[in-house]
Amino acid sequence: MTEINEIIKREVNPFDLINFKSINFWAENQNTALTVESIHKEALNEIEELLDLVAIDHRSRTALLLGDSGSGKSYLLGRIKRTLNTKAFFAYIQCNWADSGNIWRHILRHTVDSLVQIPEGQQDSQLMLWLKSLSAFTKRNLKNQIFNDSIWQLLQNDRQKFIKHLKETYRKANIYNPDIFFGVLHDLTDPELYDLACEWLRGDDLSEESMQMLKVKICIDTEDAAKNILANFGRISTETQPIVLCFDNLDSMPPLSDGYLDIQPFFNVNTTIHSDYLKNFLVIISVITSTWKRNIDRIQPADRAGIHRLVKLKNITLDQAEAIWAYNLKPIHQEASIQPDSPIFPLTRQVLEQHFPGGKTMPRNTLILGRQEYQKYKISIKPPISIDVIPLKKTKLDPEKVNISIIRESDGTVSISPLQPQEDTEKIAAEFQLLWQKEYRKIQEKYTKITLLSSSDLIRMLQEALTTFKIHEIKPKLLSGKYASYSFSYHNPGKLERIGIVWTEDLSMRNFYNVMSACQNVIQKKSCQILYLIRIGGVGTPRLAGNQIYQQIFTHTSHHHIKPNLNSVHYLATYQSLVNSALSQDLVLTSKGKAVNLQELQSLIRDTKILHSCTLLQDLKIVNKQKTSNGKGEENLQPVKEFLLNIVRTQGFMGLPTLVKQSIGQFPDVKETDVKSVIQLLCQDKEIQIINPEAGLQDQLICLVA
């Protein structure tokens, strides 16, 4: 029979499992336990009404979703997708385009990235469900009676008939480049060409060989082409479900020099969707209320008129806050042999009333308070530490620094009690590193190759990382013309020279030649003294003009070609993800009890030296070279060791089996025996200790050795 207090002692704080940062609803599954149906129900109903109107008349509409930071905007977008996915196709688009000159290409890329996702309960991707539901394949008429029920199978086997059939079906729809577009749609039906067709649709720059396989001569490399391909999706889908474009976190837009967001180009896009009659889209724009108020005057009145519905998120009641607590505590309660009297034990309604005397709050504040109060209770029931295990004279505990009091009992034990809460820098750093590892793992799963990111996105990530290290005079767009967004330059600290960076992963050798020509012009103009080319892809054969220029620039000169590894891109993408969350006030560390701003994030990055392990930054001499792992032994398990220490720091103490389970969940490729070996070494090194070594293995508790 297990008492509730014993479960609380050994388990992780349930509120630590909440992801406070902004959520891409296709990148991770939401915790449905957090869904209190009454919260934001009115907002969901308003969005559904608007979606139903689009489904009826196919006229695109726009809803502006307004709410304070922490009101649950990103979570609501996920709930809308989860609730209405049978009525529409959903795309999640974060507003973090590299610059305002590539908005349409950014939107197209992220729309296709979302359409290739498989909805819950389905076997096909949204893209294939959309394609199969087109009227060209579901409607019969006398002219096409020959196809009847076998139309899909028949057209799959004949590319030209497929193209001809779609051109005839949608001859009045004003399709952009119909032969190319319908041809690529046909290639989606071929398993061997599906991935390549998706890459073309999302606007990737393909190699000449890949384009030959798709029977296309051009890629989507202009804003106008991206806009028209996106319009094609709407123009031929009026007989099927609408496409919902969810724009989240306008705060991550590129800023202007005066500190305001470069917001007008985005609303130009929204107006174009309506004025150019891009059909069958529902646009949802999620923005913090204060951001909207600050930037609204920067938007042309005519573009403001393109917002058809203003949806405001309200604060939640204490009953709803209590329900959120109950949902999070339910798994712990279910383990107990005797259920507590209150569904929110060890928390109380009185705590909510004390902290929110007005009777209203926000979901995030509810969760932060829940985490803090639960942790207080957990520390209060911590068992005494045997004096033989941790002698008092050897402790380095300073009550003013570690926020606890130490009491030596008459029976030779040491008990620890919490003082008033105050900011603990060690716990903040530990929690941040846990958040980093969690986000890094998601980024690893999302980006399995470098070319899944555009060159513009890659260069922006690198530029953002350099800003963290206080690199001076970073200037974007070193190159001129079409490839300007592939580059930037900065002043080399301690020297007079200027460093140029160009990152291109375009596979087309024609584009590579153009980039090399632009690099040559930069060198001739002496715009920088040292030029770095970052590229993992090939540089062509000696007979190609692009390769010849490349050899002139990077062979036996002061300029360098760096081949990045995927691991470095994962570091940069993880940091960029956290930057976006900080900008949108969604990056919360419960140890601080509030959102972390960009300056605080940069300070944490510098203090923890997380980015020092990025080999690309090492190659650029931004950080010092690190000792590389040989893939064996203790060195390879260093991330596991850091995770173990950080989770114990944030929890105060926890069950040994829970610690092992959490570690395996974070590092699924690491064996349980290796995790246990690391724990044993940490005990031997007196970094962690077992509080109750006399207990059975399943009941043993782990804490730090101070």
XYZ file of C-alpha atoms in Angstrom:
706
model
C 0.000 0.000 0.000
C 1.603 3.264 -1.138
C 0.811 6.501 0.639
C 0.521 9.704 -1.357
C 3.482 11.310 0.452
C 5.772 8.426 -0.531
C 4.783 8.933 -4.174
C 5.403 12.688 -3.927
C 8.864 12.013 -2.489
C 9.975 9.766 -5.333
C 8.261 11.283 -8.383
C 9.150 14.307 -10.493
C 7.185 17.477 -9.805
C 4.242 17.011 -12.219
C 4.281 20.698 -13.125
C 7.866 20.325 -14.401
C 6.483 18.189 -17.226
C 4.699 21.219 -18.673
C 6.300 22.895 -21.653
C 5.889 26.626 -21.104
C 7.538 27.698 -24.356
C 5.534 28.229 -27.532
C 4.370 25.003 -29.147
C 4.394 24.038 -32.811
C 1.354 21.775 -32.795
C 2.897 19.453 -35.390
C 6.277 19.228 -33.646
C 5.014 17.781 -30.363
C 1.935 16.308 -28.802
C 0.116 18.507 -26.346
C -0.741 17.288 -22.885
C -4.488 16.797 -23.304
C -4.779 16.559 -19.519
C -4.307 20.321 -19.489
C -7.476 20.788 -21.504
C -10.187 22.214 -19.315
C -13.052 22.365 -21.786
C -14.466 25.599 -20.436
C -11.180 27.510 -20.849
C -11.259 29.672 -24.005
C -14.356 27.812 -25.206
C -15.815 31.024 -26.613
C -12.646 31.688 -28.625
C -12.688 28.164 -30.067
C -16.353 28.565 -31.034
C -15.636 31.852 -32.824
C -12.838 30.243 -34.845
C -15.069 27.298 -35.731
C -17.821 29.634 -36.938
C -15.365 31.421 -39.214
C -14.025 28.103 -40.524
C -17.558 26.949 -41.328
C -18.125 30.111 -43.380
C -14.954 29.463 -45.400
C -16.110 25.892 -46.018
C -19.445 27.174 -47.348
C -18.404 29.980 -49.729
C -14.622 29.306 -50.015
C -13.799 32.970 -49.408
C -10.639 33.296 -47.339
C -10.965 35.000 -43.967
C -8.633 36.218 -41.222
C -8.987 36.010 -37.435
C -6.716 37.889 -35.025
C -6.170 35.955 -31.792
C -5.259 38.411 -29.012
C -4.114 37.507 -25.525
C -1.618 38.481 -22.851
C 1.635 36.593 -22.486
C 0.795 33.361 -20.681
C -2.879 33.354 -21.650
C -2.496 30.165 -23.697
C -2.534 31.397 -27.324
C -0.126 28.784 -28.713
C -1.813 26.045 -26.729
C -5.198 27.159 -28.059
C -3.903 26.878 -31.632
C -3.023 23.266 -30.912
C -6.409 22.659 -29.385
C -8.110 24.204 -32.435
C -6.122 21.869 -34.682
C -6.903 18.859 -32.521
C -10.612 19.707 -32.309
C -11.222 20.770 -35.907
C -8.782 18.567 -37.827
C -11.691 16.645 -39.355
C -12.962 19.920 -40.861
C -9.745 21.371 -42.294
C -6.065 20.943 -43.090
C -3.773 22.798 -40.676
C -0.446 24.567 -41.151
C 1.647 26.016 -38.303
C 3.772 28.981 -39.374
C 6.041 30.768 -36.928
C 6.734 34.352 -37.970
C 10.519 34.006 -37.828
C 11.355 34.604 -41.483
C 14.939 35.677 -42.081
C 13.849 38.947 -43.667
C 10.689 40.509 -45.028
C 11.776 39.872 -48.590
C 11.089 36.131 -48.354
C 7.772 35.986 -46.495
C 5.854 34.110 -49.195
C 8.626 31.520 -49.538
C 8.700 31.123 -45.749
C 4.917 30.631 -45.647
C 4.973 28.112 -48.496
C 7.826 26.129 -46.909
C 6.114 25.855 -43.535
C 2.711 25.170 -45.083
C 4.084 22.183 -46.995
C 6.052 21.082 -43.911
C 2.712 20.954 -42.080
C 0.819 19.309 -44.923
C 3.238 16.372 -44.949
C 2.312 15.638 -41.314
C -0.057 12.732 -40.599
C -3.155 13.743 -38.587
C -4.189 11.702 -35.584
C -6.210 8.665 -36.605
C -5.073 8.792 -40.243
C -2.540 6.789 -42.239
C -1.934 9.316 -45.023
C -0.377 12.752 -44.710
C -2.537 15.864 -44.906
C -1.049 16.437 -48.361
C -2.193 13.067 -49.686
C -5.591 13.389 -48.004
C -5.965 16.785 -49.663
C -4.921 15.417 -53.062
C -7.242 12.394 -52.929
C -10.177 14.577 -51.865
C -9.960 16.908 -54.877
C -13.078 17.030 -56.994
C -11.046 15.751 -59.947
C -10.953 12.375 -58.223
C -14.257 12.321 -56.364
C -16.792 13.644 -58.890
C -18.174 11.732 -61.860
C -19.548 13.184 -65.048
C -20.482 11.793 -68.433
C -17.293 12.946 -70.109
C -15.131 11.085 -67.622
C -17.461 8.140 -67.075
C -14.682 5.866 -68.286
C -12.811 6.401 -65.039
C -15.628 5.936 -62.528
C -14.384 4.403 -59.254
C -10.980 3.513 -60.671
C -10.071 7.072 -61.690
C -7.424 7.462 -58.982
C -5.695 4.170 -59.736
C -5.864 4.729 -63.503
C -4.417 8.232 -63.408
C -1.671 7.214 -61.013
C -0.173 5.034 -63.725
C -0.216 7.666 -66.481
C 1.426 11.019 -65.732
C 0.216 12.767 -68.885
C -3.386 11.642 -68.403
C -3.174 12.800 -64.794
C -2.001 16.274 -65.876
C -4.559 16.484 -68.681
C -7.418 15.429 -66.405
C -6.555 18.069 -63.777
C -6.107 20.774 -66.412
C -9.553 20.011 -67.836
C -11.160 19.838 -64.399
C -9.684 23.148 -63.248
C -9.444 25.005 -66.572
C -11.390 27.974 -65.130
C -9.399 28.130 -61.896
C -6.490 30.149 -63.342
C -3.841 27.682 -62.141
C -0.258 28.972 -62.102
C 2.108 26.869 -64.278
C -0.448 24.026 -64.504
C 1.745 21.526 -66.367
C 4.524 21.798 -63.789
C 2.230 21.982 -60.759
C -0.024 19.093 -61.770
C 3.012 17.079 -62.807
C 4.537 17.456 -59.343
C 1.187 16.512 -57.773
C 1.297 13.316 -59.839
C 4.795 12.616 -58.515
C 3.347 12.677 -54.997
C 1.578 9.420 -55.908
C 4.917 7.730 -56.650
C 6.585 6.550 -53.405
C 10.009 6.910 -55.007
C 9.364 10.537 -55.976
C 7.162 11.633 -53.055
C 9.946 13.180 -50.951
C 11.441 14.939 -53.967
C 8.030 16.315 -54.984
C 7.516 17.640 -51.448
C 10.924 19.344 -51.587
C 9.961 21.066 -54.838
C 6.600 22.193 -53.429
C 8.212 23.664 -50.312
C 10.613 25.705 -52.468
C 13.873 23.823 -51.973
C 16.616 24.436 -54.498
C 17.056 21.069 -56.216
C 19.957 19.659 -58.172
C 19.743 19.375 -61.935
C 19.408 15.586 -61.596
C 16.490 15.893 -59.180
C 14.695 18.337 -61.461
C 15.098 15.921 -64.339
C 13.474 13.188 -62.259
C 10.502 15.493 -61.596
C 10.480 16.683 -65.225
C 10.706 20.331 -64.168
C 13.120 23.010 -65.349
C 12.693 25.570 -62.574
C 12.336 25.644 -58.803
C 10.226 27.991 -56.701
C 12.825 30.671 -56.066
C 10.858 33.944 -56.127
C 8.214 35.506 -53.919
C 5.745 35.667 -56.804
C 6.185 31.978 -57.615
C 5.749 31.013 -53.933
C 2.572 33.102 -53.670
C 1.098 31.537 -56.797
C 1.915 27.963 -55.796
C 0.231 28.610 -52.445
C -2.732 30.078 -54.337
C -2.916 26.899 -56.448
C -3.606 24.865 -53.305
C -6.645 26.992 -52.566
C -7.893 27.335 -56.143
C -8.269 23.619 -56.759
C -9.529 22.672 -53.296
C -12.862 24.475 -53.201
C -14.660 21.134 -53.252
C -12.719 19.877 -50.256
C -11.758 21.169 -46.800
C -10.263 24.618 -46.151
C -6.607 25.093 -45.266
C -5.987 26.874 -41.949
C -2.783 28.944 -41.810
C -1.871 29.501 -38.136
C 0.652 32.334 -37.722
C 2.106 32.190 -34.220
C 4.285 34.668 -32.335
C 4.523 37.849 -34.363
C 7.200 38.940 -31.870
C 9.722 36.708 -33.640
C 9.433 38.816 -36.827
C 12.569 40.686 -37.965
C 12.796 43.980 -36.040
C 13.360 47.406 -37.587
C 16.193 49.696 -36.507
C 13.785 51.686 -34.294
C 12.820 48.580 -32.313
C 9.385 48.128 -33.854
C 8.504 44.949 -35.734
C 8.698 44.912 -39.518
C 5.000 44.112 -39.446
C 3.600 45.920 -42.508
C 4.995 43.417 -45.093
C 3.201 40.598 -43.282
C -0.120 42.396 -43.425
C 0.546 43.075 -47.091
C 0.536 39.283 -47.428
C -2.740 38.984 -45.557
C -4.337 41.653 -47.750
C -3.044 39.928 -50.880
C -4.680 36.664 -49.797
C -8.017 38.484 -49.885
C -7.519 40.965 -52.743
C -6.053 38.357 -55.110
C -8.811 35.925 -54.153
C -6.636 33.154 -52.773
C -9.520 30.833 -51.982
C -10.318 28.441 -49.170
C -7.877 29.715 -46.540
C -8.583 30.602 -42.923
C -5.766 32.751 -41.574
C -5.324 32.826 -37.786
C -2.823 35.376 -36.464
C -1.784 34.894 -32.828
C -0.229 37.921 -31.129
C 0.399 39.279 -27.628
C -2.006 42.104 -26.819
C 0.772 44.536 -25.870
C 2.652 43.777 -29.093
C -0.463 44.458 -31.142
C -1.127 47.761 -29.392
C 2.481 48.842 -29.849
C 2.638 48.052 -33.563
C -0.921 48.623 -34.800
C -0.186 52.179 -35.929
C 2.568 50.810 -38.188
C -0.042 48.948 -40.240
C -1.899 50.674 -43.078
C -5.629 51.171 -42.288
C -6.572 49.287 -45.470
C -4.611 46.276 -44.256
C -6.223 46.383 -40.830
C -9.532 46.016 -42.654
C -8.341 42.576 -43.785
C -9.011 41.226 -40.287
C -12.515 39.764 -40.250
C -12.741 38.663 -36.626
C -11.005 39.835 -33.444
C -10.845 36.991 -30.900
C -9.724 37.996 -27.405
C -8.627 35.461 -24.802
C -10.032 36.079 -21.342
C -8.441 35.329 -17.987
C -9.531 32.094 -16.347
C -11.490 31.680 -13.110
C -10.119 30.084 -9.959
C -12.388 27.085 -10.592
C -10.678 26.622 -13.954
C -7.256 27.128 -12.356
C -8.116 24.473 -9.781
C -9.147 22.123 -12.602
C -5.754 22.606 -14.269
C -4.060 21.646 -11.011
C -6.300 18.612 -10.627
C -5.501 17.349 -14.127
C -1.758 17.625 -13.499
C -1.924 15.934 -10.103
C -4.230 13.136 -11.206
C -1.466 10.673 -12.282
C 0.185 10.959 -8.864
C -3.125 10.519 -7.070
C -3.894 7.408 -9.134
C -0.748 5.709 -7.815
C -1.793 6.160 -4.197
C -3.525 3.320 -2.377
C -5.754 5.795 -0.536
C -7.035 8.776 -2.501
C -6.498 12.194 -0.860
C -9.584 14.087 0.246
C -8.841 16.880 -2.228
C -8.188 16.357 -5.984
C -5.522 19.076 -5.787
C -3.626 17.737 -2.743
C -0.976 18.754 -1.699
C -2.120 22.142 -3.053
C -5.041 24.094 -1.671
C -7.729 26.440 -2.939
C -6.608 28.952 -0.303
C -3.261 29.365 -2.094
C -5.069 30.328 -5.302
C -7.239 32.831 -3.457
C -4.217 34.358 -1.718
C -2.200 34.803 -4.913
C -5.109 35.838 -7.125
C -7.436 37.841 -4.865
C -9.315 39.212 -7.881
C -10.582 35.727 -8.685
C -8.953 35.681 -12.138
C -5.582 34.544 -13.458
C -3.913 33.037 -16.527
C -3.035 29.400 -17.286
C 0.715 30.017 -17.142
C 0.587 31.743 -13.759
C -1.537 28.869 -12.467
C 1.054 26.318 -13.547
C 4.007 28.289 -12.163
C 2.294 28.678 -8.800
C 1.404 24.988 -8.807
C 5.038 24.060 -9.398
C 6.304 26.301 -6.606
C 3.736 25.217 -4.015
C 4.147 21.524 -4.854
C 7.920 21.845 -4.472
C 7.534 23.544 -1.093
C 5.421 20.663 0.134
C 7.813 18.076 -1.250
C 10.800 19.626 0.534
C 8.782 19.788 3.758
C 8.345 15.996 3.804
C 11.928 15.165 2.907
C 13.221 12.394 5.182
C 16.199 13.177 7.443
C 19.666 12.496 6.052
C 21.783 10.097 8.077
C 24.749 11.838 9.716
C 26.903 8.899 8.630
C 26.032 9.523 5.007
C 26.620 13.270 5.000
C 28.569 14.508 8.025
C 27.610 18.024 9.037
C 31.214 19.220 9.289
C 31.778 18.264 5.636
C 28.761 20.052 4.284
C 29.227 23.273 2.416
C 25.641 24.347 2.838
C 25.155 28.059 3.355
C 21.526 28.801 4.299
C 21.718 32.286 2.757
C 22.847 30.829 -0.569
C 20.929 27.590 -0.887
C 17.664 28.780 0.633
C 17.348 26.066 3.298
C 17.882 25.711 7.023
C 19.912 22.856 8.539
C 18.837 21.341 11.869
C 20.947 18.746 13.689
C 18.670 16.509 15.719
C 19.566 14.894 19.051
C 19.482 11.423 17.488
C 22.336 12.293 15.128
C 20.329 13.064 12.007
C 20.270 16.185 9.916
C 16.954 17.621 8.754
C 16.535 20.276 6.095
C 13.724 22.822 5.950
C 12.946 25.438 3.283
C 13.235 29.151 3.952
C 11.374 31.852 2.056
C 11.760 31.305 -1.704
C 14.420 33.333 -3.475
C 16.135 33.101 -6.824
C 18.628 30.236 -6.937
C 21.087 30.693 -9.798
C 22.237 27.074 -9.673
C 18.677 25.774 -9.997
C 17.925 28.256 -12.765
C 20.966 27.073 -14.719
C 20.021 23.429 -14.087
C 16.438 23.955 -15.246
C 17.634 25.834 -18.311
C 19.989 23.030 -19.288
C 17.172 20.500 -18.907
C 15.005 22.665 -21.152
C 17.858 22.893 -23.653
C 18.324 19.117 -23.758
C 14.592 18.568 -24.242
C 14.426 21.109 -27.069
C 17.640 19.808 -28.638
C 16.209 16.302 -28.839
C 13.066 17.600 -30.595
C 15.245 19.520 -33.055
C 17.267 16.360 -33.743
C 14.076 14.494 -34.627
C 12.770 17.351 -36.775
C 15.874 18.060 -38.858
C 17.446 14.850 -40.098
C 19.476 16.657 -42.753
C 20.794 20.188 -43.142
C 18.914 20.904 -46.370
C 15.583 20.768 -44.542
C 16.458 24.351 -43.589
C 16.796 27.105 -46.184
C 20.101 28.925 -46.592
C 18.423 32.114 -45.350
C 17.251 30.345 -42.188
C 20.682 28.826 -41.586
C 22.515 32.142 -41.898
C 20.011 33.830 -39.591
C 20.517 31.130 -36.941
C 24.269 31.614 -37.102
C 23.943 35.393 -36.927
C 21.706 35.065 -33.860
C 24.287 32.843 -32.161
C 27.081 35.340 -32.815
C 24.983 38.115 -31.288
C 24.913 36.111 -28.061
C 28.706 36.293 -27.858
C 28.631 40.088 -28.210
C 30.271 40.087 -31.613
C 30.435 43.697 -32.786
C 29.062 45.384 -35.885
C 27.154 42.471 -37.348
C 25.797 43.611 -40.694
C 23.359 41.436 -42.665
C 23.419 40.971 -46.435
C 27.107 41.024 -47.281
C 26.277 39.755 -50.761
C 24.116 41.848 -53.058
C 21.090 40.863 -55.087
C 19.127 37.626 -54.915
C 21.491 35.865 -52.514
C 21.941 38.711 -50.029
C 20.014 36.814 -47.329
C 22.626 34.038 -47.492
C 25.279 36.251 -45.888
C 26.408 38.702 -43.231
C 29.649 40.229 -41.965
C 31.044 41.241 -38.600
C 34.032 42.929 -37.023
C 36.643 40.496 -35.720
C 37.093 41.225 -31.979
C 40.578 42.510 -31.170
C 41.503 43.037 -34.821
C 40.780 45.574 -37.532
C 39.673 43.013 -40.102
C 36.118 42.345 -41.168
C 34.870 38.767 -41.470
C 32.344 37.725 -44.105
C 30.098 34.671 -43.827
C 28.246 33.044 -46.722
C 26.135 29.930 -46.159
C 24.555 28.234 -49.154
C 23.146 24.733 -49.355
C 21.450 25.238 -52.749
C 21.995 22.063 -54.758
C 21.749 23.660 -58.189
C 25.190 24.289 -59.669
C 23.742 27.280 -61.516
C 22.857 28.868 -58.195
C 26.239 27.892 -56.775
C 27.912 29.720 -59.661
C 25.839 32.829 -58.944
C 26.779 32.737 -55.259
C 30.472 32.312 -56.110
C 30.274 35.258 -58.509
C 28.711 37.355 -55.747
C 31.529 36.264 -53.388
C 34.087 37.292 -55.984
C 32.525 40.749 -56.202
C 32.661 41.114 -52.403
C 36.372 40.268 -52.357
C 37.137 42.620 -55.234
C 35.346 45.450 -53.422
C 37.280 44.570 -50.234
C 34.021 44.434 -48.282
C 35.713 41.909 -45.988
C 39.277 40.712 -45.398
C 38.426 37.090 -44.603
C 35.521 35.214 -46.178
C 34.076 31.973 -44.849
C 31.964 29.763 -47.101
C 29.810 27.353 -45.102
C 28.510 24.478 -47.221
C 28.180 20.748 -46.713
C 27.101 20.142 -50.309
C 29.381 19.594 -53.272
C 31.128 22.390 -55.173
C 30.870 20.868 -58.635
C 33.470 19.471 -60.990
C 36.517 21.396 -62.302
C 34.831 21.951 -65.679
C 32.041 24.009 -64.083
C 32.450 27.785 -63.888
C 31.198 27.882 -60.290
C 33.880 25.422 -59.191
C 36.561 27.420 -60.987
C 35.642 30.604 -59.118
C 35.459 28.592 -55.902
C 39.026 27.339 -56.426
C 40.268 30.883 -57.056
C 38.733 32.154 -53.820
C 39.327 29.301 -51.399
C 42.503 27.545 -52.583
C 45.729 28.757 -50.900
C 44.185 32.039 -49.767
C 43.146 33.613 -46.469
C 39.551 32.586 -47.148
C 38.075 29.334 -45.823
C 35.479 26.713 -46.700
C 33.876 25.049 -43.669
C 31.778 21.922 -44.011
C 29.241 22.046 -41.183
C 27.996 18.908 -39.484
C 24.367 18.229 -38.655
C 25.140 18.401 -34.941
C 26.162 22.061 -35.287
C 22.932 22.880 -37.093
C 20.985 21.222 -34.274
C 22.746 23.520 -31.782
C 21.932 26.618 -33.840
C 18.323 25.561 -34.475
C 17.779 24.787 -30.783
C 19.063 28.197 -29.802
C 16.939 29.906 -32.475
C 13.858 28.097 -31.172
C 14.529 29.391 -27.661
C 15.187 32.899 -29.021
C 11.794 32.886 -30.732
C 10.147 31.817 -27.481
C 11.987 34.508 -25.513
C 10.923 37.182 -27.994
C 7.295 36.092 -27.675
C 7.570 36.025 -23.842
C 6.919 32.268 -23.820
C 10.263 31.050 -22.461
C 9.506 30.405 -18.794
C 11.801 28.960 -16.135
C 9.766 28.040 -13.087
C 12.831 28.556 -10.871
C 12.627 32.227 -11.821
C 8.848 32.218 -11.748
C 8.580 34.338 -14.885
C 9.358 34.532 -18.584
C 13.004 34.857 -19.602
C 13.710 37.752 -21.976
C 16.260 37.685 -24.778
C 19.018 39.332 -22.740
C 18.550 36.836 -19.907
C 18.584 33.955 -22.404
C 21.844 35.206 -23.897
C 23.342 35.462 -20.408
C 22.285 31.876 -19.617
C 23.840 30.667 -22.868
C 27.126 32.361 -22.010
C 27.137 31.213 -18.374
C 26.330 27.572 -19.148
C 28.633 27.543 -22.221
C 26.167 25.306 -24.031
C 27.046 26.668 -27.465
C 30.755 26.023 -26.870
C 30.104 22.460 -28.031
C 28.985 23.684 -31.475
C 31.850 22.726 -33.785
C 30.841 25.308 -36.408
C 31.333 28.100 -33.858
C 34.668 26.503 -32.976
C 35.721 26.451 -36.626
C 34.783 30.126 -36.936
C 36.919 30.811 -33.821
C 33.934 32.257 -31.963
C 34.500 29.764 -29.120
C 37.496 27.655 -28.222
C 37.920 24.140 -29.534
C 36.499 21.483 -27.232
C 37.730 17.992 -26.513
C 35.918 15.709 -28.954
C 34.260 12.475 -27.931
C 35.529 9.175 -29.279
C 32.029 7.777 -28.960
C 32.981 5.454 -26.103
C 32.913 5.261 -22.367
C 32.423 7.988 -19.814
C 33.050 10.878 -22.203
C 30.153 9.801 -24.408
C 27.936 9.619 -21.322
C 28.750 13.177 -20.219
C 25.316 14.493 -21.387
C 23.674 11.760 -19.295
C 25.738 12.773 -16.269
C 24.785 16.429 -16.700
C 21.121 15.502 -17.097
C 21.174 13.405 -13.913
C 22.729 16.186 -11.862
C 20.444 18.864 -13.278
C 17.232 16.948 -12.681
C 18.231 16.219 -9.077
C 19.093 19.913 -8.617
C 15.655 20.990 -9.832
C 13.747 18.343 -7.869
C 15.623 18.588 -4.566
C 15.351 14.820 -4.214
C 13.620 11.984 -6.052
C 13.317 8.215 -6.256
C 16.223 6.277 -7.716
C 13.981 4.295 -10.145
C 12.339 7.584 -11.264
C 15.766 9.091 -11.935
C 16.702 6.106 -14.106
C 13.363 6.249 -15.937
C 13.673 9.983 -16.646
C 17.198 9.528 -17.999
C 16.215 6.721 -20.357
C 13.299 8.834 -21.562
C 15.685 11.657 -22.447
C 18.366 9.368 -23.936
C 16.526 6.407 -25.481
C 19.715 5.145 -27.145
C 21.524 4.807 -23.801
C 21.257 1.486 -21.991
C 19.732 1.291 -18.531
C 22.907 -0.352 -17.238
C 24.937 2.653 -18.449
C 22.595 5.064 -16.666
C 22.917 3.090 -13.445
C 26.705 3.051 -13.860
C 26.761 6.843 -14.174
C 24.611 7.151 -11.032
C 27.010 4.859 -9.185
C 30.005 6.946 -10.283
C 28.269 10.140 -9.163
C 27.681 8.569 -5.771
C 31.329 7.497 -5.540
C 32.426 11.014 -6.504
C 30.131 12.357 -3.758
C 28.076 14.489 -6.144
C 24.813 12.737 -5.338
C 23.872 10.431 -2.503
C 21.177 8.027 -1.378
C 19.185 9.544 1.475
C 17.873 6.221 2.796
C 20.398 3.522 1.824
C 18.767 1.052 4.212
C 15.534 1.045 2.163
C 14.814 -1.338 -0.705
C 16.052 -0.388 -4.147
C 12.589 0.726 -5.348
C 12.182 3.033 -2.339
C 15.614 4.635 -2.286
C 15.749 8.415 -2.662
C 18.514 10.435 -4.320
C 19.658 13.979 -3.468
C 22.698 16.155 -4.087
C 25.759 16.113 -1.875
C 26.157 19.781 -1.034
